Coordinates of C-alpha atoms and ligand atoms in Angstrom, one line a residue:
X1 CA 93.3 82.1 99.3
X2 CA 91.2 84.3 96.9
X3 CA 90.6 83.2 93.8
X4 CA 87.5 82.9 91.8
X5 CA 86.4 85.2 89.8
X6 CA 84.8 87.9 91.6
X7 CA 81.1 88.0 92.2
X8 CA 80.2 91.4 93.1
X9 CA 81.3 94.4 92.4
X10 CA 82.8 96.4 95.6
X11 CA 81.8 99.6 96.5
X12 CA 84.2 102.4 97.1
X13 CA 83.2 104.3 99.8
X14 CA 83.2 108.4 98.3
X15 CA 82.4 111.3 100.5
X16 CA 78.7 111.5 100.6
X17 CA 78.1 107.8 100.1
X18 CA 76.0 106.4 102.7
X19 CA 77.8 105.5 105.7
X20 CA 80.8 107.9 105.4
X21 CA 80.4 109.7 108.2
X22 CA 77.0 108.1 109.0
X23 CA 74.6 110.3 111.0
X24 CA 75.0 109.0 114.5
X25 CA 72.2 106.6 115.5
X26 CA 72.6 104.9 111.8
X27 CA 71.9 100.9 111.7
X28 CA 74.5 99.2 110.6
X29 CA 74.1 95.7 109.1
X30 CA 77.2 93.0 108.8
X31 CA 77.3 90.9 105.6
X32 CA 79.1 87.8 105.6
X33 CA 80.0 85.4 102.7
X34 CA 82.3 82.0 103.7
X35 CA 85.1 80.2 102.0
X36 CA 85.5 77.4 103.6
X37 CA 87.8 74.6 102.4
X38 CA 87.2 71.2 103.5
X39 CA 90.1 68.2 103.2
X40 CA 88.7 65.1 101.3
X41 CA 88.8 61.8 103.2
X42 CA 90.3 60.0 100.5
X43 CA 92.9 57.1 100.9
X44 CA 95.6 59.1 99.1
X45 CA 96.8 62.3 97.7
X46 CA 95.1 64.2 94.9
X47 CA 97.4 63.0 92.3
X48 CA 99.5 60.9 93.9
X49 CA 99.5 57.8 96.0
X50 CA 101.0 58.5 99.0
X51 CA 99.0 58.5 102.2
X52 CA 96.5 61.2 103.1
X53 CA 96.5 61.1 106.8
X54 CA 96.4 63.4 109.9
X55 CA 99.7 63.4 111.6
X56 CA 102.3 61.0 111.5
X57 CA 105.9 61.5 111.6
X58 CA 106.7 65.3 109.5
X59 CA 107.5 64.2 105.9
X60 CA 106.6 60.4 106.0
X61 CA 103.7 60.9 103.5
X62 CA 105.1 62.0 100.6
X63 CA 106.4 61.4 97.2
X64 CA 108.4 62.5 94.1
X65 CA 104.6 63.8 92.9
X66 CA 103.3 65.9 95.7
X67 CA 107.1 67.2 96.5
X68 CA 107.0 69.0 93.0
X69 CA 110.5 66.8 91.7
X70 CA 111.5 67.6 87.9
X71 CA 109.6 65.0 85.4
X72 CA 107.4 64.0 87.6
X73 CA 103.3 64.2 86.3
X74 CA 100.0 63.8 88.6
X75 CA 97.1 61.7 88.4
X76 CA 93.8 62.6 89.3
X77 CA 92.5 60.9 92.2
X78 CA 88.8 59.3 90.9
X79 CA 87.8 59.3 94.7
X80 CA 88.5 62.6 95.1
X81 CA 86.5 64.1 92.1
X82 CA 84.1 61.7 93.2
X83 CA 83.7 63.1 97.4
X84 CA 83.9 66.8 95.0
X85 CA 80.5 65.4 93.1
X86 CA 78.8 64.1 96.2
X87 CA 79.4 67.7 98.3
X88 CA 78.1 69.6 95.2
X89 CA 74.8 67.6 94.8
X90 CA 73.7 67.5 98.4
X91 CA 73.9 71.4 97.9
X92 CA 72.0 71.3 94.9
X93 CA 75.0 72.6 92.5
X94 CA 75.1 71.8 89.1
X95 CA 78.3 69.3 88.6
X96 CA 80.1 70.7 85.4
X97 CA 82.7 69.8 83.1
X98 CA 85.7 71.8 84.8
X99 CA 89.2 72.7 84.0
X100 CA 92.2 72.3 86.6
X101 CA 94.3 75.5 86.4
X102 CA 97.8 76.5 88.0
X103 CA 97.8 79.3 90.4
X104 CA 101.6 81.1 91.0
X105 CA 103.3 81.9 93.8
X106 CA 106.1 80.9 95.6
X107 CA 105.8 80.0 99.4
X108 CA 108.4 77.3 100.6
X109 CA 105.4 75.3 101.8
X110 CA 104.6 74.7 98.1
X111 CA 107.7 73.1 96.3
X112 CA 105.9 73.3 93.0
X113 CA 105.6 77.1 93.2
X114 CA 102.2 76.8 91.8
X115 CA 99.5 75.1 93.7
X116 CA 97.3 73.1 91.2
X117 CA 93.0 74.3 91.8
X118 CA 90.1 75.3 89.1
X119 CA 90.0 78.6 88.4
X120 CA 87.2 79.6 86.1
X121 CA 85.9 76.4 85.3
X122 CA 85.0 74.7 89.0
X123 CA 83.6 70.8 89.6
X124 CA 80.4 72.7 91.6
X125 CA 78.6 75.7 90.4
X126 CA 75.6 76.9 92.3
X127 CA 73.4 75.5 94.8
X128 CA 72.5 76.3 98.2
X129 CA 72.4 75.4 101.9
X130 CA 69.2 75.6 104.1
X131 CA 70.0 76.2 107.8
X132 CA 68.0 75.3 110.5
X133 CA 66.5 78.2 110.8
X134 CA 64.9 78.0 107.2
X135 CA 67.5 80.4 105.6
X136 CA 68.5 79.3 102.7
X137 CA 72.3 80.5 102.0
X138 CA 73.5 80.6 97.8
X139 CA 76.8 78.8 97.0
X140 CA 78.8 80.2 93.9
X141 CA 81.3 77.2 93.5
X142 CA 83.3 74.3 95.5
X143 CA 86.4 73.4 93.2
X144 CA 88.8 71.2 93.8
X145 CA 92.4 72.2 94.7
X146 CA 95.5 70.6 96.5
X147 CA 96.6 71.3 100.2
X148 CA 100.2 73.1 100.9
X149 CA 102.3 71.7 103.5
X150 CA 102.5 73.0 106.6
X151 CA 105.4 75.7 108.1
X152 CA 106.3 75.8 111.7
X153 CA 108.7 78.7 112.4
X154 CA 110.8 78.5 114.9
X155 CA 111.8 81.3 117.4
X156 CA 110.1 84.6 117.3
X157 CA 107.0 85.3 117.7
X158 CA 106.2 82.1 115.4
X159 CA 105.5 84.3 112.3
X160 CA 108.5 84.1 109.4
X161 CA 109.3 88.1 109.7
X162 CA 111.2 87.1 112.9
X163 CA 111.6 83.3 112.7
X164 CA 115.5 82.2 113.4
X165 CA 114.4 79.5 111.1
X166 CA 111.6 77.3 109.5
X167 CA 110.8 73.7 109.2
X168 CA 108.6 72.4 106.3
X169 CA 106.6 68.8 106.7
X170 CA 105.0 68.2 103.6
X171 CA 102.2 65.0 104.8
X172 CA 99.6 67.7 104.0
X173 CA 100.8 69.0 100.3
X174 CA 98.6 67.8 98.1
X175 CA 95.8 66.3 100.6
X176 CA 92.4 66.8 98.2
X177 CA 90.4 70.1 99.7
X178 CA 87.1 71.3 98.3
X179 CA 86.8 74.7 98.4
X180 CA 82.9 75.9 99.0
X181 CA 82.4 79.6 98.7
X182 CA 79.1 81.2 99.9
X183 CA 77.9 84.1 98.2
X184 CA 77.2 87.1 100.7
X185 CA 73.8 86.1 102.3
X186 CA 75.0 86.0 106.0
X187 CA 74.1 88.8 108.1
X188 CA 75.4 88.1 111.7
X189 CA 78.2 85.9 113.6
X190 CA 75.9 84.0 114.7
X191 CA 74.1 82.9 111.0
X192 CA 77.7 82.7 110.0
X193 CA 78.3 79.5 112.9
X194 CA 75.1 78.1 111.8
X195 CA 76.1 78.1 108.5
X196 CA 79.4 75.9 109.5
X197 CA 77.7 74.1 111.7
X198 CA 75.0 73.1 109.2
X199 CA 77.8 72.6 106.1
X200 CA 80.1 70.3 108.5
X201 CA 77.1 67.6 109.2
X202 CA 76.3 67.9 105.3
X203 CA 79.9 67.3 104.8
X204 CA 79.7 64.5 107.5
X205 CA 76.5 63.0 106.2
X206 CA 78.2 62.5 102.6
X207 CA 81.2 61.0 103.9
X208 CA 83.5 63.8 102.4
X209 CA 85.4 64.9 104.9
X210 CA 85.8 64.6 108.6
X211 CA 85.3 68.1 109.6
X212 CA 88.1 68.6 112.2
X213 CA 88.1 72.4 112.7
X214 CA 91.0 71.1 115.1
X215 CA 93.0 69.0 112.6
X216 CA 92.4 71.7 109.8
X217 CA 90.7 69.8 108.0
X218 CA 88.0 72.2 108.0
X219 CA 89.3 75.9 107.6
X220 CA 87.3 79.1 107.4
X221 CA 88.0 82.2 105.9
X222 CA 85.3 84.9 106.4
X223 CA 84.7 88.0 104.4
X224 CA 83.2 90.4 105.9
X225 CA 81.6 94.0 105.6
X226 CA 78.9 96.2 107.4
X227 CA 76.4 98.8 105.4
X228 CA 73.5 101.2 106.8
X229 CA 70.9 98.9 107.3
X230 CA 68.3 99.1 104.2
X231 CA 71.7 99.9 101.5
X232 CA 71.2 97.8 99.0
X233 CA 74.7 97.7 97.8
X234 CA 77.5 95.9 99.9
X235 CA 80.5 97.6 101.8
X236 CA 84.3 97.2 101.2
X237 CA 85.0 93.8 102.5
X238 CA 87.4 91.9 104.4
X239 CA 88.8 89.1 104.4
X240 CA 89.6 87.3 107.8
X241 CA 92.0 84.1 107.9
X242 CA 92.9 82.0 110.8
X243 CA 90.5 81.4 112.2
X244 CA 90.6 77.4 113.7
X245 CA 87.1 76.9 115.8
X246 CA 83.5 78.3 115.5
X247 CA 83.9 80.2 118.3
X248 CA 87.0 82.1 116.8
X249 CA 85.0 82.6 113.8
X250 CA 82.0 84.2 116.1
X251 CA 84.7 86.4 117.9
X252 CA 86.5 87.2 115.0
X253 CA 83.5 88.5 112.7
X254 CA 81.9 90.3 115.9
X255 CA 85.1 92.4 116.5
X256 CA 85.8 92.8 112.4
X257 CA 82.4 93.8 112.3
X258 CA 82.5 96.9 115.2
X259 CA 85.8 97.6 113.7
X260 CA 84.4 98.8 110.3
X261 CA 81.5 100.1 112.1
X262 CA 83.5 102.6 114.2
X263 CA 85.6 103.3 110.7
X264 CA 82.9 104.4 108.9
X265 CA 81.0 106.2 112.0
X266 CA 83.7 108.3 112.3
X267 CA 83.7 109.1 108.9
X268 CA 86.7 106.9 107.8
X269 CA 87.3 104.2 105.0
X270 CA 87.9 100.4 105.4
X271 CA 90.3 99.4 103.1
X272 CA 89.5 95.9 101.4
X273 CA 92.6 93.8 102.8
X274 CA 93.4 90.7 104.2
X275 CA 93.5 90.2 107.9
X276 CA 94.7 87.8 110.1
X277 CA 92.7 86.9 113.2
X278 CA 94.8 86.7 116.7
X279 CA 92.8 84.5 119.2
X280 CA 94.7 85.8 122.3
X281 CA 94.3 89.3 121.7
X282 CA 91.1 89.0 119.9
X283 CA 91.6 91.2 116.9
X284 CA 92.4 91.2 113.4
X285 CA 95.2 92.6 111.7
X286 CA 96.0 94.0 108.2
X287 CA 97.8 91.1 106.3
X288 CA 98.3 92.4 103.1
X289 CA 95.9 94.5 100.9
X290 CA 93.9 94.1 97.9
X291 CA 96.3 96.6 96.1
X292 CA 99.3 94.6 97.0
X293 CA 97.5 91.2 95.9
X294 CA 99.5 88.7 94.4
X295 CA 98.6 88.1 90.9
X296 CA 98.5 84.4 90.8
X297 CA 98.6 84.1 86.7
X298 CA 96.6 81.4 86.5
X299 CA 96.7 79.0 82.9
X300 CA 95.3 75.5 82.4
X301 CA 97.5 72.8 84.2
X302 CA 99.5 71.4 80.8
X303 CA 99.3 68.4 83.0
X304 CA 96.1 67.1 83.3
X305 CA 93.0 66.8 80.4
X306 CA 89.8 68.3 81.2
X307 CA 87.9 66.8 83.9
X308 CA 84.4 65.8 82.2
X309 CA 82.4 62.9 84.6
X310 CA 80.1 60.6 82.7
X311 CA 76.9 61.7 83.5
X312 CA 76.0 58.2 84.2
X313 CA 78.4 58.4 86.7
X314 CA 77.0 61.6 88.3
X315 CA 73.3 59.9 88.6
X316 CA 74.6 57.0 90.4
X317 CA 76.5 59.4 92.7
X318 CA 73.6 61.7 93.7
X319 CA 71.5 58.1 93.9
X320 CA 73.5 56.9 96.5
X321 CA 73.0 60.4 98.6
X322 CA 72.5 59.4 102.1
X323 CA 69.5 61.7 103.7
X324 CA 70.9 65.0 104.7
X325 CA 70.5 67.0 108.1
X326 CA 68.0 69.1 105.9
X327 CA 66.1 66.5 104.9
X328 CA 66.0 64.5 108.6
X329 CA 64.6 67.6 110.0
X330 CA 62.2 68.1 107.0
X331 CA 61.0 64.3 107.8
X332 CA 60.6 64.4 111.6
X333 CA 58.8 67.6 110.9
X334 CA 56.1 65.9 109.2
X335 CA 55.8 63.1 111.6
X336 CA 56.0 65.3 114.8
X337 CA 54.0 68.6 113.5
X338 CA 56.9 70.3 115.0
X339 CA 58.8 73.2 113.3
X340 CA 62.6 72.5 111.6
X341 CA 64.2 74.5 113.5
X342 CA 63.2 73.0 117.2
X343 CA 64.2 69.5 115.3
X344 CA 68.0 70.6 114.9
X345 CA 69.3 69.4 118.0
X346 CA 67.9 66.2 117.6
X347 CA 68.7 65.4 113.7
X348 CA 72.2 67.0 115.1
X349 CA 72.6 64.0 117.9
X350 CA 71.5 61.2 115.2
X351 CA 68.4 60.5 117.4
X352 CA 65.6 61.7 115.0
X353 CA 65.6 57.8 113.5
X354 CA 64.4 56.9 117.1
X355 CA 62.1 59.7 117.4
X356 CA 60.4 59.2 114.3
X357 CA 59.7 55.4 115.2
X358 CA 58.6 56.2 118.7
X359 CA 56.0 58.7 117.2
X360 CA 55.3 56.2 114.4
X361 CA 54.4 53.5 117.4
X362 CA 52.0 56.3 118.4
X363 CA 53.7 58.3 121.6
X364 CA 53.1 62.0 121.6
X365 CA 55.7 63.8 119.6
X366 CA 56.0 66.4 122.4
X367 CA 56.9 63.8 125.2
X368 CA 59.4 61.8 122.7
X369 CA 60.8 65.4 122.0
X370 CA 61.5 66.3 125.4
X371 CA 63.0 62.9 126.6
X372 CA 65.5 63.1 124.1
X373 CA 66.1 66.9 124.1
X374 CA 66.4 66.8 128.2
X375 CA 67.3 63.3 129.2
X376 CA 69.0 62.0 126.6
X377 CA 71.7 64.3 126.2
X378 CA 74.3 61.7 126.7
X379 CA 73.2 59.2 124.1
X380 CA 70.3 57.2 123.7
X381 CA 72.4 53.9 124.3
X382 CA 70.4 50.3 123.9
X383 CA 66.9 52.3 124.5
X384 CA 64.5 51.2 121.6
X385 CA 61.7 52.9 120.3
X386 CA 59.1 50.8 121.2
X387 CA 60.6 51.2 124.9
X388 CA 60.5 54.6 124.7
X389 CA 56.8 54.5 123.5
X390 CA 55.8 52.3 126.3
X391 CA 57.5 54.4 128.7
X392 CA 56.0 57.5 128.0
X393 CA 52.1 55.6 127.7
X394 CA 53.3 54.5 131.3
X395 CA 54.3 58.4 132.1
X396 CA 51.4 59.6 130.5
X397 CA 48.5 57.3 132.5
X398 CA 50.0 57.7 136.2
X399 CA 51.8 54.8 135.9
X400 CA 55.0 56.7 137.2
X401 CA 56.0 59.6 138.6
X402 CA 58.4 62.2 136.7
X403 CA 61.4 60.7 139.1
X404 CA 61.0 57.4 138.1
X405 CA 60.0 57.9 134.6
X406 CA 63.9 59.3 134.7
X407 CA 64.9 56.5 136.7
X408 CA 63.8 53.8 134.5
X409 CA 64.3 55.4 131.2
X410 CA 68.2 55.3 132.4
X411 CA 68.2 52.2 133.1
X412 CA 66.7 51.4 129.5
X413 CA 69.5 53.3 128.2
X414 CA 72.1 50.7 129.4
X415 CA 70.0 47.5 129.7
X416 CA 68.1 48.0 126.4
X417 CA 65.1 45.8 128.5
X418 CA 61.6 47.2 128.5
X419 CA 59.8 49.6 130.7
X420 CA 58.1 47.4 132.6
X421 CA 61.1 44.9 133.3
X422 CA 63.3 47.9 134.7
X423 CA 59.7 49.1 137.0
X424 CA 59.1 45.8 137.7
X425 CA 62.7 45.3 139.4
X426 CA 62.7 48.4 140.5
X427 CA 59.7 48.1 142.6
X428 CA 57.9 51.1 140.6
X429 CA 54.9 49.1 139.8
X430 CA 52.0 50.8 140.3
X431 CA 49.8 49.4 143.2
X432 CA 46.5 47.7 141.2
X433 CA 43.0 48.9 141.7
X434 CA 42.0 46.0 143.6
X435 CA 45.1 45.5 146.0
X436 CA 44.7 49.8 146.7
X437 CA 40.9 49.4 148.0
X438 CA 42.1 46.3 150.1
X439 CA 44.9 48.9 151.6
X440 CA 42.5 51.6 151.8
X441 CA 40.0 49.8 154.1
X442 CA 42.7 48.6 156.0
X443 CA 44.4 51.4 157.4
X444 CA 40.2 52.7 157.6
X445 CA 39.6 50.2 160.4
X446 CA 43.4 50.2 161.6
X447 CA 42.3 54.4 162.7
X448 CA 38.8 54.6 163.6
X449 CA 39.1 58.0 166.1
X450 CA 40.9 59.7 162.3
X451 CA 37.9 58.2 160.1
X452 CA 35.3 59.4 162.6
X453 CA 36.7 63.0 162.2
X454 CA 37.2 62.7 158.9
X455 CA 33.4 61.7 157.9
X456 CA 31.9 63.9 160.4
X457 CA 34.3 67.1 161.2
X458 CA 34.1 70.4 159.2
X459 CA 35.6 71.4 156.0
X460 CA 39.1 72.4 157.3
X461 CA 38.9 68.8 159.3
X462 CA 37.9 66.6 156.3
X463 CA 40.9 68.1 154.6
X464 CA 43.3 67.3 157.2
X465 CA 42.2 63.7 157.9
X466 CA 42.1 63.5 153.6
X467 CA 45.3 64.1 153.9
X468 CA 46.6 61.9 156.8
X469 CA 44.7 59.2 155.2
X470 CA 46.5 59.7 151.9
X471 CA 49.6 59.6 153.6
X472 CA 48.9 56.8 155.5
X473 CA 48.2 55.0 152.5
X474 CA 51.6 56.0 150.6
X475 CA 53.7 54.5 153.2
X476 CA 52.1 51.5 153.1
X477 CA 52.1 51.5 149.3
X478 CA 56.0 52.7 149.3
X479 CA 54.4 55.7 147.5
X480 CA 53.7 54.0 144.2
X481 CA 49.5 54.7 145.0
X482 CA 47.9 57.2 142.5
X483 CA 47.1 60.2 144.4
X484 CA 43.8 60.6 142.4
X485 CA 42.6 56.9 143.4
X486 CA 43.3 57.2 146.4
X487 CA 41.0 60.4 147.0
X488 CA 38.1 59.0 144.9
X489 CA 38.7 55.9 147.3
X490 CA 38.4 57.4 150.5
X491 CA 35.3 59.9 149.1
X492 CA 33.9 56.7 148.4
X493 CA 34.1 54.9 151.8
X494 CA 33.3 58.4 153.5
X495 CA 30.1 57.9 151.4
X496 CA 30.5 61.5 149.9
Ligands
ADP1 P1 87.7 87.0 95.5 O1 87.7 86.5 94.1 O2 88.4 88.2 95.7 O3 88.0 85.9 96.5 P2 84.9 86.6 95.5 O4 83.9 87.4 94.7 O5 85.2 85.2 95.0 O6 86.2 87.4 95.7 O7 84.3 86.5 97.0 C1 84.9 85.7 97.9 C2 84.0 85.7 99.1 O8 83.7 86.9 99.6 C3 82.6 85.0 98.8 O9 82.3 84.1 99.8 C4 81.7 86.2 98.8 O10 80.4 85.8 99.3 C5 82.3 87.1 99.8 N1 82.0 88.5 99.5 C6 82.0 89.2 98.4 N2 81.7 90.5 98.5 C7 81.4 90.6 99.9 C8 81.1 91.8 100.7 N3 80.9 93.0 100.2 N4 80.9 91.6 102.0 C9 81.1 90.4 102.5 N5 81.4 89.3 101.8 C10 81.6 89.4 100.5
MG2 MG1 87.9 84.0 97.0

């Protein structure tokens, strides 16, 4: 939905404005800002007690409350405004006094006809969100609003134009949503994905909301608009809804993107609309237009006093902030010397606790990086830091080979045991210093015509016997001899 007050001016494309008819060979560059509305994971409704769950049978979770019935009032939901505080100070906003407001309109998914959000006083005002890469994307606001219930029309093409008729369930009207609106700071699809990707685990991290793109529960609506590269003021914009995965939303803003492109190339306008985003086809279509915009005559909700949070309440809320995917890769940075944005993918995984120790216990940061980035894709199971340490000391000194690094540190993953139990039992233990030379000098006198040649021939001969002797003593070691011992060994008994 748009609402909000507006935060930047658009631009009306006249002739001679930059981009109408563009010269060909002009740089375009897309600009992106988010709405992106997250459902609360509270036990109940925003201002009512029924159940706020996924599912169930249609129209099992509701009440006199969130179906809108005649002398019926709501009651703010304290878990709800407090999940609202915890998203807007992990992103830095300011949590203000805020005002909830009616918005108008009638859709039959909605029995109140007015869905009941903040309008120009929100929870959340400001802040940001640092991806990965180090970009750091503004917020303008995340206010709080109730969910609508959900339409299925039937027959069709599944739109209501054509439907032979609709059913309503209304489990999902009222569910708490938090509605977190970027300003325009995103320049590709790409950015645009990393951004959801990064707000989700922030989301997840606080506890706010289970970020189900799937279930809804996280929905995205993308504005969209393209300039000459260098413009420093913004195109006319789109707005792109349905859109249910990131993927979608990577498709989606890559096609709406070329569409205004090749608009404006060929010296057309885009008209600032709504537009709906059709996965199977893979492009958007007008929905309605600004000009046609529903004027949602928003006022004060009569029923519900100003929402004002002690600030004693706010400081134990942003107290009790877990550490947040920003910060996890800001830590493991320090510890590992590595750059943020190479530390995603682990922080991502949950495995940046277990790095951190394992370079704490004083294994190289690069080694304990790779492990986990390569090997431990699956899970790092019952594997312990201080295992992981040992194992990659064992790695690092000869020890093991590569295989059986990979071998054991499998094994460690389901066993939880040390690295020198699961060698041990595996038969990986590396043949000792003593027990090699004793091998060595055996297989010496066991080939006297090969040791001859190999003390006495040429260059070219020497190599060859090196290397039958080598061999010699890597079958009779089951391979677990270090190469490099066993050449300084036989140079020694050659007397070289
Ligand atoms: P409205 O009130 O019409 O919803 P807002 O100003 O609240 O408009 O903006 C809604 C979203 O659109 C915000 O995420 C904002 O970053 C984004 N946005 C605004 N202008 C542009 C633009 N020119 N191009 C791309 N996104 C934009
Ligand atoms: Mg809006």
């Amino acid at each position: 939905m748009s609402d909000g007050p507006g935060s930047g001016a658009d631009i009306v494309w006249e002739a001679g404005s930059p981009g109408l008819g563009a010269p060909a060979g002009t740089e375009w560059e897309t600009v992106i800002g988010l709405e992106v509305h997250a459902e609360l994971l509270t036990r109940t409704k925003l201002f009512s007690a029924s159940l706020n769950s996924f599912g169930g049978e249609p129209n099992s979770h509701i009440d006199p409350v969130c179906l809108g019935l005649p002398g019926t009032l709501p009651v703010l939901n304290r878990h709800a405004v407090e999940l609202a505080m915890r998203v807007g100070l992990a992103l830095g906003a300011e949590v203000r006094p805020s005002i909830f407001a009616r918005k108008n309109y009638y859709y039959p998914d909605m029995p109140k006809n007015y869905q009941i959000s903040q309008y120009d006083r929100p929870i959340n005002v400001g802040g940001s969100l640092e991806l990965p890469s180090g970009k750091v994307v503004g917020i303008v606001r995340a206010h709080l609003e109730e969910d609508t219930g959900k339409s299925t029309h039937v027959g069709g093409a599944g739109r209501i134009d054509d439907a032979a008729w609709s059913l309503v369930d209304y489990n999902r009207a009222g569910v708490p949503l938090l509605e977190i609106v970027s300003h325009p700071d995103l320049r590709s699809a790409a950015e645009a994905r990393e951004y959801v990707t990064e707000l989700r685990a922030t989301l997840l991290a606080v506890g706010a909301s289970d970020g189900k793109m799937e279930e809804g529960s996280l929905r995205v609506d993308a504005n969209v608009s393209v300039r000459p590269l260098g413009s420093a003021e913004f195109g006319t914009r789109c707005e792109v809804k349905n859109v249910n995965s990131l993927r979608s939303l990577g498709r989606a803003l890559e096609y709406e993107a070329r569409r205004q492109i090749e608009l404006l190339s060929s010296g057309e306008r885009v008209a600032q609309e709504t537009r709906h985003w059709n996965e199977d086809t893979g492009r958007t279509s007008p929905l309605r237009s600004k000009e046609e915009a529903t004027d949602y005559r928003y006022f004060p909700e009569p029923d519900l006093v100003p929402l004002v949070p002690d600030p004693a309440w706010i400081e134990q809320v942003r107290s009790e902030l877990p550490l947040l995917p920003r910060q996890r890769r800001h830590r493991l940075a320090a510890a590992t010397g590595r750059p943020p944005a190479r530390l995603a993918l682990v922080v991502e995984r949950g495995q940046d606790e277990l790095a951190l120790e394992a370079t704490e216990a004083g294994a190289d940061p690069e080694a304990v990086l790779k492990h986990l980035e390569q090997n431990l894709a699956d899970g790092t199971g019952r594997l312990t830091a201080a295992g992981l340490a040992g194992l990659i000391t064992m790695e690092q000194s000869g020890e093991l080979t590569s295989n059986q690094v990979k071998e054991v540190l499998a094994e460690m993953v389901t066993s939880g045991e040390s690295p020198a139990t699961v060698a041990r039992r595996a038969g990986f233990e590396a043949v000792g210093a003593g027990e090699l030379a004793g091998v060595v000098d055996r297989i010496i006198a066991e080939h006297p015509a090969e040791w001859q040649r190999l003390c006495a021939g040429d260059d070219r001969e020497r190599k060859k016997m090196q290397g039958f002797f080598t061999g010699q003593v890597m079958r009779a070691t089951k391979g677990q001899a270090n190469g490099r011992d066993v050449a300084a060994l036989l140079a020694d008994r050659a007397g070289a």
